[in-house]
Coordinates of C-alpha atoms in Angstrom, one line a residue:
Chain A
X2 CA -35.3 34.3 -31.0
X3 CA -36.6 33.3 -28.2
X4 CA -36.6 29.3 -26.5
X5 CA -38.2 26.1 -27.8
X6 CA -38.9 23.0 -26.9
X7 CA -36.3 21.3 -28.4
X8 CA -33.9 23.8 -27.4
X9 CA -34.7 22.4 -23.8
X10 CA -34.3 18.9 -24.7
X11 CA -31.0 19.4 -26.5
X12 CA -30.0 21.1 -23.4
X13 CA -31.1 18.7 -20.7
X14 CA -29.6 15.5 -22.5
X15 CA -26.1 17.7 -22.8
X16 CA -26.8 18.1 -18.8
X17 CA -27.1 14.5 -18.3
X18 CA -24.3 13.0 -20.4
X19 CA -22.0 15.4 -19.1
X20 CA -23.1 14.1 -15.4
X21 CA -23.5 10.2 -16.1
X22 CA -20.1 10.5 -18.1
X23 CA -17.7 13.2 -17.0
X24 CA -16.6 13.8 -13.5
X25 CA -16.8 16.9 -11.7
X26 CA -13.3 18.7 -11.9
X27 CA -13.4 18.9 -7.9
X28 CA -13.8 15.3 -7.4
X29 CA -11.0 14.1 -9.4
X30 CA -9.1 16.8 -8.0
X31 CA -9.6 15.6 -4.3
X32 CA -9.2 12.1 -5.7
X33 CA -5.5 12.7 -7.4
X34 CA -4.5 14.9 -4.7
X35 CA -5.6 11.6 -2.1
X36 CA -3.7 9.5 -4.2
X37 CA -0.4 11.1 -4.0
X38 CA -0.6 11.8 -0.4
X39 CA -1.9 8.2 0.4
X40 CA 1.1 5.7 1.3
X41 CA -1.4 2.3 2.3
X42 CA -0.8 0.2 -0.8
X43 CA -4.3 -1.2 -1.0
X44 CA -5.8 2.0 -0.7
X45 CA -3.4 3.6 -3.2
X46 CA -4.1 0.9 -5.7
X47 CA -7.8 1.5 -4.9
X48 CA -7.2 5.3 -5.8
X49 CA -5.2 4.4 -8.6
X50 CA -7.8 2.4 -10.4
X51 CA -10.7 5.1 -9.4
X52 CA -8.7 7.7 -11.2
X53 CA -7.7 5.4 -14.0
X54 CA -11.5 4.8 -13.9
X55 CA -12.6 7.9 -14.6
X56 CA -9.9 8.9 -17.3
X57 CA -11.4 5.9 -19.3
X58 CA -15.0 7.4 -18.7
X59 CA -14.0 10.9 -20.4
X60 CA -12.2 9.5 -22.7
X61 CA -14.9 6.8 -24.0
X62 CA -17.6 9.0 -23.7
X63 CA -18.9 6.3 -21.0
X64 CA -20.8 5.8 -18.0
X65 CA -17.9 6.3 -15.3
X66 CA -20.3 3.8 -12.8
X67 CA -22.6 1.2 -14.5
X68 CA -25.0 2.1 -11.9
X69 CA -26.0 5.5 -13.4
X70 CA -28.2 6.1 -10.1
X71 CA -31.5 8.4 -9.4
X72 CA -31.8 11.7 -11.2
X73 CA -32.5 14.6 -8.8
X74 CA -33.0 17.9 -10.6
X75 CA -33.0 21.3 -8.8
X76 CA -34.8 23.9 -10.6
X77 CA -34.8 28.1 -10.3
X78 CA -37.2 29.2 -12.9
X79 CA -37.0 33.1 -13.9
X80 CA -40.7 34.0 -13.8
X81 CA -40.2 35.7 -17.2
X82 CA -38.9 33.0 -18.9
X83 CA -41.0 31.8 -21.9
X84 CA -41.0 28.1 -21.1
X85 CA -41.7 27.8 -17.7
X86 CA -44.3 24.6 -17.8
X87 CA -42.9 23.3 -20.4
X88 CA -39.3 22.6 -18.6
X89 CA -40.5 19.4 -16.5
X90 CA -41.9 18.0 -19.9
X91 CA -38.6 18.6 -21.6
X92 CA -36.2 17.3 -19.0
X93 CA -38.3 13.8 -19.0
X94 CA -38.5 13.6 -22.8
X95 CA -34.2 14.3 -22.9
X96 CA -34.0 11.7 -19.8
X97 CA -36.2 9.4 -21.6
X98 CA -34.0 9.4 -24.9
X99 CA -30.6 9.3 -23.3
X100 CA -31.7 6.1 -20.9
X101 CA -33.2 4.5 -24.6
X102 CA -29.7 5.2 -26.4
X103 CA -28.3 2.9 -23.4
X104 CA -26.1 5.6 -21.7
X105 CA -28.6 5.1 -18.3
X106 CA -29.2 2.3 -16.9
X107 CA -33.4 1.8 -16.2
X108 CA -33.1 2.4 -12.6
X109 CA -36.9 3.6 -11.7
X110 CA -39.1 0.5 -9.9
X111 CA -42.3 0.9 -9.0
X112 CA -42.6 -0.3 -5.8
X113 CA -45.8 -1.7 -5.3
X114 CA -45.6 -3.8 -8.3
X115 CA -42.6 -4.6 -8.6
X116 CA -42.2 -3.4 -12.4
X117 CA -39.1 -1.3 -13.8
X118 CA -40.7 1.5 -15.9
X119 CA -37.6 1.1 -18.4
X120 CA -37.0 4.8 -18.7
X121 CA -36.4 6.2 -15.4
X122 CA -38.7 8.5 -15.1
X123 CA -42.0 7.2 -12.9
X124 CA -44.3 8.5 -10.2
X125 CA -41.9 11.5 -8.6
X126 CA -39.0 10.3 -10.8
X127 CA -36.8 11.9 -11.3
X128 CA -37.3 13.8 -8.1
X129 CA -37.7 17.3 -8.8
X130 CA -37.7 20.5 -6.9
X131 CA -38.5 24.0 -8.1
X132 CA -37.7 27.4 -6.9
X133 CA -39.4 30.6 -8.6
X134 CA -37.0 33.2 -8.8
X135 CA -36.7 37.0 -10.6
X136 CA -35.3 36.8 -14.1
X137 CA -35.9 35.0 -17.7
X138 CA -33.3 32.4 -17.0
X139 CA -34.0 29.0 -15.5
X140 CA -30.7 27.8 -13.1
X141 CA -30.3 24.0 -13.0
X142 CA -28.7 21.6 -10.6
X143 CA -28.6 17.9 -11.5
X144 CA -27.3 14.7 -9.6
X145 CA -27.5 10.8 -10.4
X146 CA -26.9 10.0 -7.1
X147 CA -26.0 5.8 -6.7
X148 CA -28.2 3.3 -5.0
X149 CA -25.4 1.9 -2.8
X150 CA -24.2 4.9 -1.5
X151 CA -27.8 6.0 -0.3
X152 CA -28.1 3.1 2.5
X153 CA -26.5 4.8 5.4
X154 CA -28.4 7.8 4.2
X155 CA -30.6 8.9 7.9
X156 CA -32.4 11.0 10.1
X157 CA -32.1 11.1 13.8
X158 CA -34.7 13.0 15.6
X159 CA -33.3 14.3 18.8
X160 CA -34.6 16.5 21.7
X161 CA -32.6 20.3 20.6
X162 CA -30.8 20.1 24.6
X163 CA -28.4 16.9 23.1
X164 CA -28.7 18.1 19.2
X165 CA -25.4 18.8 18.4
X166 CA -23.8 16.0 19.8
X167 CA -26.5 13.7 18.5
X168 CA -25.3 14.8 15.0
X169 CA -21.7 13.7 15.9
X170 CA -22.2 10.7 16.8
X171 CA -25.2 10.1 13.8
X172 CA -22.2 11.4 11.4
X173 CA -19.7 8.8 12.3
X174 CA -21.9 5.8 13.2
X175 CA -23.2 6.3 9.5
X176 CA -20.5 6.2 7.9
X177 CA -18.3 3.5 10.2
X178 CA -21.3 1.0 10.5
X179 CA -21.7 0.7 6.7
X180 CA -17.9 0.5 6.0
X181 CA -16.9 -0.5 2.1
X182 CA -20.1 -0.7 1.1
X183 CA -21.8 2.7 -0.2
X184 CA -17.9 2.9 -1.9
X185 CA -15.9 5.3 -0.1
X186 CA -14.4 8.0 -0.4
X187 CA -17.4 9.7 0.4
X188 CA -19.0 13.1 0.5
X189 CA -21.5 13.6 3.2
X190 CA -23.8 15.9 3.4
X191 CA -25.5 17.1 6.9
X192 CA -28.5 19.3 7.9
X193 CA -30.4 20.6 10.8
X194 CA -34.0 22.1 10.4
X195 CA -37.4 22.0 12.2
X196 CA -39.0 18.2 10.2
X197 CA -37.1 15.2 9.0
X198 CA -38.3 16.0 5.4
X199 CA -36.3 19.3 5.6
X200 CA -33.1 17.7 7.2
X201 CA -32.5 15.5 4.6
X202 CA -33.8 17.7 1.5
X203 CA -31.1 20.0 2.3
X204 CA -28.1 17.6 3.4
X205 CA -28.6 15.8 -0.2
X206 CA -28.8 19.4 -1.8
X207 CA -25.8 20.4 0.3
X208 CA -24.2 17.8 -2.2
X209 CA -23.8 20.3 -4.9
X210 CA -21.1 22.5 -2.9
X211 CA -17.6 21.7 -4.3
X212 CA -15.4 19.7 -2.7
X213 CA -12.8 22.2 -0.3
X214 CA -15.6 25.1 -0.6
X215 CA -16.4 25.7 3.1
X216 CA -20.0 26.9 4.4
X217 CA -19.8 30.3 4.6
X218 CA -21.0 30.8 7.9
X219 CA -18.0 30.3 10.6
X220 CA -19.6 28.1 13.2
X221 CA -21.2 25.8 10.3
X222 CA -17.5 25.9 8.1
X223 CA -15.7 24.4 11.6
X224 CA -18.0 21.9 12.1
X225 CA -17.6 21.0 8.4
X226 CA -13.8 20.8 9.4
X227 CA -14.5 19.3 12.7
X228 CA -16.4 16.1 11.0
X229 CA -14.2 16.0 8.2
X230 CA -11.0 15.2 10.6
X231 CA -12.9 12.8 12.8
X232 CA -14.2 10.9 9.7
X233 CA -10.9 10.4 8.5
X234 CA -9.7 8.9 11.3
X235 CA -11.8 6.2 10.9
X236 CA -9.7 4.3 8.7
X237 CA -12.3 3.2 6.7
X238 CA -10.4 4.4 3.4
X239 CA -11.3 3.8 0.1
X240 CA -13.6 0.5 -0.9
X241 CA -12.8 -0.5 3.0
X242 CA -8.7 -0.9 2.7
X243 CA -7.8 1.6 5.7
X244 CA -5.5 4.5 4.8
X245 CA -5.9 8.6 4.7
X246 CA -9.2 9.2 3.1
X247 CA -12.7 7.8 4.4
X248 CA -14.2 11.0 3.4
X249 CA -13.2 14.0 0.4
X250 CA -15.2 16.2 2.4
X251 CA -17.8 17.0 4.8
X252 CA -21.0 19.8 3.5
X253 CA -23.5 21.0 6.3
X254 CA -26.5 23.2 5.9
X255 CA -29.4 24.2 7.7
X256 CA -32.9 25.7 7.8
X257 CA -34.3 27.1 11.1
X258 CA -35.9 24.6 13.2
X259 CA -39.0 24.7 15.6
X260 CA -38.0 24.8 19.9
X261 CA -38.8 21.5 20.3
X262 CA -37.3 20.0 17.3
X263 CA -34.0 19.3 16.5
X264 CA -34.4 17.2 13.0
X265 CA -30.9 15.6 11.8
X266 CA -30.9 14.6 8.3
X267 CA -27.0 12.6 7.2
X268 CA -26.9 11.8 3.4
X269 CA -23.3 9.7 1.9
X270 CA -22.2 10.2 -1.7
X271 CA -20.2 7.6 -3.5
X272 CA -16.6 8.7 -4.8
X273 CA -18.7 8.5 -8.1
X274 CA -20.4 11.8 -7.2
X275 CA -22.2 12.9 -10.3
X276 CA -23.6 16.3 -10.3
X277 CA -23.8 19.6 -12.9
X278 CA -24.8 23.1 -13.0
X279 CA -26.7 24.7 -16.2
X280 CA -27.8 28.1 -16.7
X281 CA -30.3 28.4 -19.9
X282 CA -31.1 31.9 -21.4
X283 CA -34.8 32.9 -22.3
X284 CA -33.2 32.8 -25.8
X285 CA -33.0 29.3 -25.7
X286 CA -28.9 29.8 -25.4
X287 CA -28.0 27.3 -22.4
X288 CA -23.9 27.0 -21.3
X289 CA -22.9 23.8 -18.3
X290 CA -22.0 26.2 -16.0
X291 CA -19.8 23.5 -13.4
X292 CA -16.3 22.5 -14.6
X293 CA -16.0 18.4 -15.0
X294 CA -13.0 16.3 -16.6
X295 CA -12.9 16.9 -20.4
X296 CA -10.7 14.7 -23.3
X297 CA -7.9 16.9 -24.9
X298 CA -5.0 15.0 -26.9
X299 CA -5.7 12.0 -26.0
X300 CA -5.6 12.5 -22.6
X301 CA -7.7 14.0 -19.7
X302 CA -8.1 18.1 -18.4
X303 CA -10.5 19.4 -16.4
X304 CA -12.2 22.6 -17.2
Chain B
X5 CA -0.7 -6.5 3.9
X6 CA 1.2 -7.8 1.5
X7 CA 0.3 -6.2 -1.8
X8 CA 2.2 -8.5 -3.8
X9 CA 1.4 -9.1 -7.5
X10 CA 0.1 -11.9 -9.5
X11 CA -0.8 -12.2 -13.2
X12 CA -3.2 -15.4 -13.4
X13 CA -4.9 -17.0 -15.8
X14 CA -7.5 -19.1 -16.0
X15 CA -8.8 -22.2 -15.5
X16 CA -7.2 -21.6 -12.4
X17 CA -5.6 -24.3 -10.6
X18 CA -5.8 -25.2 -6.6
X19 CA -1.8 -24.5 -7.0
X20 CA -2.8 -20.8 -8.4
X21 CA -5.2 -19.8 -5.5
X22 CA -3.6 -21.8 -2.3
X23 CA -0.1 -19.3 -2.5
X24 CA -2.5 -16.0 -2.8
X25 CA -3.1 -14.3 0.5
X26 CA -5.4 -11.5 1.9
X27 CA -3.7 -8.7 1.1
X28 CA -2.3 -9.8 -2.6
X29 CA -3.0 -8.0 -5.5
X30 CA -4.3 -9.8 -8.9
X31 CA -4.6 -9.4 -12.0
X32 CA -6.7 -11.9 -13.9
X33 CA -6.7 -12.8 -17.3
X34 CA -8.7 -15.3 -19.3
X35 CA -12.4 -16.8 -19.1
X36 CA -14.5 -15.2 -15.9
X37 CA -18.5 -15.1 -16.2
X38 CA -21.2 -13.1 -14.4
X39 CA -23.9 -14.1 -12.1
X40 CA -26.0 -12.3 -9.8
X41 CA -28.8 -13.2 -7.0
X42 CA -31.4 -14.5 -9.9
X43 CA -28.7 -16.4 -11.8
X44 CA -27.1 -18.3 -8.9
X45 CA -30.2 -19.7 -8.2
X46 CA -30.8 -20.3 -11.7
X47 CA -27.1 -22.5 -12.4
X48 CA -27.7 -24.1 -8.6
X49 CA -31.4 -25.1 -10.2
X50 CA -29.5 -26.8 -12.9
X51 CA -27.2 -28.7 -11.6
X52 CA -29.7 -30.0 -9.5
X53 CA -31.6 -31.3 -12.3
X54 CA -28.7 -32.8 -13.6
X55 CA -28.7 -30.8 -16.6
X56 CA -25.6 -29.9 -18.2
X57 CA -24.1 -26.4 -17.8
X58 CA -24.0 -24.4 -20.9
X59 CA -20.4 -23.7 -20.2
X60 CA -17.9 -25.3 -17.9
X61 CA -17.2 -23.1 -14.7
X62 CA -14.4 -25.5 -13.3
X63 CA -11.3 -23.6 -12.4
X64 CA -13.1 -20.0 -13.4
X65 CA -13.8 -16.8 -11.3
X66 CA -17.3 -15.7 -11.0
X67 CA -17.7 -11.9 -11.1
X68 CA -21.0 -10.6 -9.3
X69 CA -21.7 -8.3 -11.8
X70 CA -24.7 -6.9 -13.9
X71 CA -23.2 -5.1 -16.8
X72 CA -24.8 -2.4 -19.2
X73 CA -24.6 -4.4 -22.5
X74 CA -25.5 -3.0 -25.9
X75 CA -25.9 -5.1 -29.0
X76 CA -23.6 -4.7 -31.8
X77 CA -24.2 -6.3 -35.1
X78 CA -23.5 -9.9 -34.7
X79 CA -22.1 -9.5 -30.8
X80 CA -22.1 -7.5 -27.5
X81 CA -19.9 -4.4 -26.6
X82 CA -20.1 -4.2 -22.9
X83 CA -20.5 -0.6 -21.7
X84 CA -20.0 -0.8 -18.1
X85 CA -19.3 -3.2 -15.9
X86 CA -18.7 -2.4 -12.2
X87 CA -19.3 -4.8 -9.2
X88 CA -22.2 -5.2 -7.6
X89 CA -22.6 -6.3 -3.4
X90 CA -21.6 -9.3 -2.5
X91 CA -23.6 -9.9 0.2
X92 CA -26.5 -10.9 -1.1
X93 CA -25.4 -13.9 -2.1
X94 CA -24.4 -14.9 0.8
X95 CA -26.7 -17.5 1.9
X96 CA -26.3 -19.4 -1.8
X97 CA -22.2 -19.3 -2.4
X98 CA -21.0 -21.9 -0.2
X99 CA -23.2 -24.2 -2.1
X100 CA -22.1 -22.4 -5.3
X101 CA -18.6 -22.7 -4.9
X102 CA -19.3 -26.4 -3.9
X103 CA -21.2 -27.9 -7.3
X104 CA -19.4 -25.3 -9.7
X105 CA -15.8 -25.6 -9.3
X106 CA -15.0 -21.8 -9.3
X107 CA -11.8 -20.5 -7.8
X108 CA -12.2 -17.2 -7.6
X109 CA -15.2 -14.8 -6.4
X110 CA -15.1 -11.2 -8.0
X111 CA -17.1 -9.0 -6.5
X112 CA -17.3 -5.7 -3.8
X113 CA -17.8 -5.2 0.2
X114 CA -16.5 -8.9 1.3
X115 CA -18.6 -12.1 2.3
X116 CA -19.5 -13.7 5.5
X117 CA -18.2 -16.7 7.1
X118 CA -20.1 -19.5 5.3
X119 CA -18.7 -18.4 2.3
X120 CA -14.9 -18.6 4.0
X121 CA -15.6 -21.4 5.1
X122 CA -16.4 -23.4 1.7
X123 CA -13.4 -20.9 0.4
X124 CA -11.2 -22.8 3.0
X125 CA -12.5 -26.3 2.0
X126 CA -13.0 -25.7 -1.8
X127 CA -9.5 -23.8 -2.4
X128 CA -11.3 -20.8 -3.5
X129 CA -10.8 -17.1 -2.7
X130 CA -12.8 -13.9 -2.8
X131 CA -11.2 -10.7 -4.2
X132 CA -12.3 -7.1 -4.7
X133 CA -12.8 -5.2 -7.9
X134 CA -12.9 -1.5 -7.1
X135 CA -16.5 -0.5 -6.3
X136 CA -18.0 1.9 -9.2
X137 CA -15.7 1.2 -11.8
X138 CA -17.2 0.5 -14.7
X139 CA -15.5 2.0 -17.3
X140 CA -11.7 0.8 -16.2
X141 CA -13.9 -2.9 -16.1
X142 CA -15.5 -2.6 -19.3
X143 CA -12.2 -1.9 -21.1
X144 CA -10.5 -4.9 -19.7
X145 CA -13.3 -7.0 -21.3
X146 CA -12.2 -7.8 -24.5
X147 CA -14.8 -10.3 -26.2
X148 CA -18.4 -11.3 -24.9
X149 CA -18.1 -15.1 -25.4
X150 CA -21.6 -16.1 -25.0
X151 CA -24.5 -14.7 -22.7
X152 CA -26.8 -17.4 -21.4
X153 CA -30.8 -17.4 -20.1
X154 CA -30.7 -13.5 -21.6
X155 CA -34.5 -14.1 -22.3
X156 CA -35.5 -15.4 -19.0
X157 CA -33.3 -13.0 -16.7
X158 CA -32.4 -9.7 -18.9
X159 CA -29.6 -8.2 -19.3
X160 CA -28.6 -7.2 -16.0
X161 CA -29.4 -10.5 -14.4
X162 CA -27.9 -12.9 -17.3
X163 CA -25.3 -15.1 -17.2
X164 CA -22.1 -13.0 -19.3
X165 CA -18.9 -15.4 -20.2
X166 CA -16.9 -13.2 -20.7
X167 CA -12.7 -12.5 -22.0
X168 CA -10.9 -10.3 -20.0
X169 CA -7.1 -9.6 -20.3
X170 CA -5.2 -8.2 -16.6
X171 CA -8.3 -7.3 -15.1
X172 CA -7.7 -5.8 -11.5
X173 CA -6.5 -4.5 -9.5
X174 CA -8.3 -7.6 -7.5
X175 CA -7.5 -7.3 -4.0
X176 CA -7.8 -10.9 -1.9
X177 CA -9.6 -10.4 0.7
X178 CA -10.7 -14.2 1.7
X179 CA -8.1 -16.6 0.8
X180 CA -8.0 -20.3 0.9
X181 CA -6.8 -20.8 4.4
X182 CA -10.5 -19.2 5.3
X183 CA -8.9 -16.0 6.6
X184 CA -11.7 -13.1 6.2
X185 CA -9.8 -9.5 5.8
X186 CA -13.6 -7.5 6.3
X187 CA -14.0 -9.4 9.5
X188 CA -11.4 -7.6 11.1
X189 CA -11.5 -4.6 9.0
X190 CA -14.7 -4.2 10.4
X191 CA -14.4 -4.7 14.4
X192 CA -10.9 -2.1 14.4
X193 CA -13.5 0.8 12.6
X194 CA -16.1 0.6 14.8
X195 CA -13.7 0.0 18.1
X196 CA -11.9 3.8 16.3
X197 CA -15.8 5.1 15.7
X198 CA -16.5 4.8 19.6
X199 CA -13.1 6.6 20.3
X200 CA -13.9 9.5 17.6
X201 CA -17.5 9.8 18.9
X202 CA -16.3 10.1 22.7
X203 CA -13.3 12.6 21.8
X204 CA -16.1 14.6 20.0
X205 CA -18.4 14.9 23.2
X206 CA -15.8 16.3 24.9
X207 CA -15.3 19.2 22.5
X208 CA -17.4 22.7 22.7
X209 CA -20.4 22.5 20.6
X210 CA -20.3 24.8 17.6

């Protein structure tokens, strides 16, 4: 037996459900864990009602935000798997019929005439990037990444002599200058590479890393460590009430740059971080490969 | 901070919203409707003309919201229903809260001073719904009452009156005496940013 079409689409709308509806297991994790160690009222009741939040969302089948965000997908395609151009095709028709069964909200506008296409897909949307690798298997990675939590997204181009402290300061400016509203806890995501495009490509794919998992290069894991503390001493705290926990965690990556560039690319995530991982087989056999929160007796595991 | 508790209901009275303080924690039950940028503008056009409101928004809270609704045979179910940025209607809410009547302001990342202002002379206050949280909103909905202008705006933009039993945790954050929680919030984060970013320079680079 080998793959078909509608063994793609069957696959890609499990991908998205799972993602729009069921949170990954490592960011309710670093939520409960923030709510028991958190002793600011506000913020605990804030933590409190994002947990409750996303309990309800497993447990309804539901949206856990109603904005269900922009779909980036991340594809490595085996070069001997049977479907290869027929994968794009197949992820827009399964995006196409989950945002018509009213699990999405229509979230692609075309920007010159100001017209929501109603289905969110549209020119470069979703946004999708492709990697083709040894094997028959295609790997995916998928995010609906929020609107709000984009706008402190940036990139600071900075002469290489003051890099490293440019991205410092870019890193908490971001994230204190926009305050409650891109809906903290946050992940951020932070790169270095040779162009701006670069930067931020991998800072928002940087997202994907759990929550607690370091970069596995020393230097880059303290600096992850490094940002996380000093973002937390912000006092931000969840939706803007102070306490703990501005930030779950802090993912850096980077691609070599050129000697007179140093391109810094800072990407925020919402506490509604929606992202999965699928592996699908060349025999059309496909498994969600991430863990996320899950119903079981009436109430919530993850797994 | 206080975080005291309140269970209101609404119409709200002047009494009901003068004893809450920044800081207090509500839960609200009772009539509340949604409007965003579009439908402000819309109600404000209304009132102008002297037409009469489809509903009555005296004593109500306005929740800036636009839900995910799906149609159900003979009704609504509403699917998700986070908040959505205050912000933006900033430059319309004094006026708002003026001609409307409302005493309460649901909604997400605080307002500016116009709108603590009128909150001040009104007797109105602004709290915060927890940003992203539309499923723990949706299930304190109980009934769609009525959705108004649905053709003209869609679904996102319409006018939802809407039944919701202890719907919170609403944080006040503006309360009738004007005070304006963000405002400070805000100047203490980036005084602490400017702190960080200095203690940072003075560390080895990685």
């Amino acid at each position: 037996m080998a793959v078909t079409r509608e063994d793609l689409v069957s696959a890609f709308r499990e991908l998205i459900l799972t993602t729009a509806n069921r949170i990954p297991a490592d960011v309710y994790e670093a939520i409960r864990d923030a709510d028991m160690s958190e002793d600011n009222p506000l913020a605990k009741a804030q933590l409190g009602a994002i947990l409750r939040n996303m309990e309800l969302a497993c447990k309804r089948g539901r949206p856990i935000c109603q904005d269900t965000g922009t779909p980036y997908l991340f594809l490595e395609i085996g070069d001997g798997f049977p479907l290869r151009s027929q994968v794009i095709e197949a992820f827009k028709d399964a995006i196409r019929s989950v945002t018509r069964e009213g699990v999405l909200r229509p979230n692609a506008v075309d920007p010159l005439y100001a017209r929501n296409s109603g289905d969110n897909t549209g020119r470069y949307i979703p946004w999708i990037h492709v990697d083709l690798v040894p094997g028959d298997r295609v790997d995916v990675k998928f995010m609906l990444k929020g609107g709000g939590s984009e706008a402190p997204s940036r990139l600071v181009m900075t002469p290489p002599l003051k890099g490293w402290s440019k991205l410092k300061e870019a890193v908490i400016r971001a994230v204190a200058e926009y305050g409650p509203l891109p809906c903290p806890p946050l992940i951020v995501g932070v790169a270095v590479a040779a162009g701006g495009d670069i930067a931020l490509s991998l800072a928002k794919k940087s997202l994907f890393r759990p929550i607690g998992v370091r970069n596995s290069d020393p230097k880059a894991a303290r600096l992850e460590e490094e940002l996380y503390k000093a973002l937390n001493k912000l006092g931000v705290g969840p939706h803007g009430f102070g306490g703990k926990y501005t930030v779950l965690d802090v993912k850096f990556d980077y691609a070599y740059r050129h000697p007179a560039s140093f391109a810094i690319g800072v990407v925020t995530s919402c506490w509604a971080t929606r992202r999965a991982t699928m592996t699908i087989e060349s025999s059309g056999e496909w498994r969600i490969t991430s863990k996320h929160l899950y119903p079981s007796n009436g109430s919530c595991v993850t797994g | 901070m206080s975080g005291r508790e309140y269970r209101l209901r609404t119409p709200l009275s002047v009494g009901d919203v003068e004893r809450l303080r920044v800081g207090d924690i509500v839960y609200l039950s009772g009539l509340i409707f949604t409007a965003r940028d579009e439908a402000h503008k819309k109600i404000l056009e209304e009132i102008e003309s002297g037409r009469e409101l489809p509903f009555n928004p005296e004593g109500l809270a306005l929740y800036h919201c636009g839900p995910v609704a799906r149609r159900l045979d003979g009704g609504w179910e509403i699917i998700a229903a986070g908040p959505t940025t205050s912000m933006r209607m900033e430059s319309v809410e004094a006026e708002f809260i003026e001609k409307t009547g409302v005493r309460m302001i649901i909604g997400k990342g605080g307002m500016g001073e116009r709108t603590a202002d009128a909150m001040r002379r009104h007797k109105a206050v602004y709290t915060v719904f927890t940003g992203g949280a539309g499923a723990l909103a949706a299930e304190a909905i109980k009934r769609v009452i009525d959705v108004y202008w649905l053709e003209e705006l869609g679904i996102p933009e319409a006018v939802w009156l809407l039944e919701v039993e202890d719907f919170g945790p609403l944080i006040v954050t503006i309360d009738t005496t004007g005070r304006n929680y963000y405002e400070g919030r805000r100047r203490e984060v980036l005084r602490r940013a400017e702190e960080v970013i200095s203690e940072l320079a003075s560390k080895k680079l990685p």
